[in-house]
């Protein structure tokens, strides 16, 4: 915990923040602003109050049913690190993450890491899909290799200065390697992707905030296997798909879910090619809480 004077302070939560009625696995999150009360005759403090959050990224808890987990709060932008292979990041996973960031209008950049490993035509086709789907929607797509310092300096540093940035993605996509290049003193542990499962091995076990040399903060999060959407009404989900948003209100029925309703403007423009079928497929799967491993 860092106080207003920039000093690192050990602090603990008051018991009332730990009650299950909050339905959070972490009542306090990285990025929170809090009020501290110094404990008498001790070098520690008590977190007396968690201040209202400007925004946050939240997902369903993978360990506790009906609980949620806040990845980070009060962030200016999010960088989602993805890979084309070892492991392959699904478009469905990208869409679920973007829905969460869109719910708070958090600018999101897609970072395609491990470009040094791209060898097959199907990898390049997948890369082209990512560019063609997301860049027209306003989500920049960067191609890097975390092992290449020059790429990192050119494409990352200027985008991070003076901002609080969330770094997220599957286990094994190279977030820790990337962070170590950007912030050498972070000394994050790294491991190889499992050759048997082609899935990542968890190296970061909790979210952590690092100070950037030229100003700003970078929040590293544990690798995410799945991203469960929370607290979004079925009639509001389409609001967080930017290509659908401009057509909302033009459907025949006010409560249209854009599935098979007559007079649906979204279905009309989908048929005309103005909405990518992969994105619409993600919308339907999120709406009905289906897994998206496309």
PDB file of C-alpha atoms in Angstrom, residues 1 26-34 50 53 55-57 69-75 164-167 204 206-210 217-222:
ATOM      1  CA  UNK A   1       0.000   0.000   0.000  1.00  0.00           C
ATOM      2  CA  UNK A  26     -11.095  -9.848  -3.114  1.00  0.00           C
ATOM      3  CA  UNK A  27     -12.981  -6.974  -1.454  1.00  0.00           C
ATOM      4  CA  UNK A  28      -9.969  -4.747  -2.146  1.00  0.00           C
ATOM      5  CA  UNK A  29      -8.323  -4.703  -5.559  1.00  0.00           C
ATOM      6  CA  UNK A  30      -5.076  -3.481  -7.062  1.00  0.00           C
ATOM      7  CA  UNK A  31      -5.633   0.117  -8.123  1.00  0.00           C
ATOM      8  CA  UNK A  32      -8.072   0.970  -5.317  1.00  0.00           C
ATOM      9  CA  UNK A  33      -7.798   4.271  -3.469  1.00  0.00           C
ATOM     10  CA  UNK A  34      -8.347   3.874   0.265  1.00  0.00           C
ATOM     11  CA  UNK A  50     -12.303   1.856   0.147  1.00  0.00           C
ATOM     12  CA  UNK A  53     -13.994   3.132  -7.996  1.00  0.00           C
ATOM     13  CA  UNK A  55     -13.951   1.732 -13.122  1.00  0.00           C
ATOM     14  CA  UNK A  56     -12.845  -1.864 -12.733  1.00  0.00           C
ATOM     15  CA  UNK A  57     -12.401  -5.122 -14.618  1.00  0.00           C
ATOM     16  CA  UNK A  69     -13.106 -11.344  -8.680  1.00  0.00           C
ATOM     17  CA  UNK A  70     -11.914  -7.820  -9.473  1.00  0.00           C
ATOM     18  CA  UNK A  71      -8.755  -7.918 -11.584  1.00  0.00           C
ATOM     19  CA  UNK A  72      -7.949  -4.213 -11.137  1.00  0.00           C
ATOM     20  CA  UNK A  73      -9.603  -0.833 -10.636  1.00  0.00           C
ATOM     21  CA  UNK A  74      -9.149   2.821 -11.612  1.00  0.00           C
ATOM     22  CA  UNK A  75      -7.300   2.009 -14.835  1.00  0.00           C
ATOM     23  CA  UNK A 164      -2.377   3.229 -15.311  1.00  0.00           C
ATOM     24  CA  UNK A 165      -2.393   0.203 -17.600  1.00  0.00           C
ATOM     25  CA  UNK A 166      -3.792  -3.269 -17.012  1.00  0.00           C
ATOM     26  CA  UNK A 167      -1.816  -6.124 -18.584  1.00  0.00           C
ATOM     27  CA  UNK A 204       1.927 -14.779 -11.653  1.00  0.00           C
ATOM     28  CA  UNK A 206      -1.731 -12.357  -7.766  1.00  0.00           C
ATOM     29  CA  UNK A 207      -2.203  -8.936  -9.351  1.00  0.00           C
ATOM     30  CA  UNK A 208       0.612  -6.485  -8.718  1.00  0.00           C
ATOM     31  CA  UNK A 209       1.182  -2.825  -9.622  1.00  0.00           C
ATOM     32  CA  UNK A 210       4.582  -1.565 -10.819  1.00  0.00           C
ATOM     33  CA  UNK A 217       1.734   2.340 -13.503  1.00  0.00           C
ATOM     34  CA  UNK A 218       1.513  -1.138 -14.984  1.00  0.00           C
ATOM     35  CA  UNK A 219      -0.728  -3.746 -13.355  1.00  0.00           C
ATOM     36  CA  UNK A 220       0.212  -7.356 -14.032  1.00  0.00           C
ATOM     37  CA  UNK A 221      -2.503  -9.955 -13.451  1.00  0.00           C
ATOM     38  CA  UNK A 222      -2.470 -13.748 -13.087  1.00  0.00           C
TER      39      UNK A 222
END
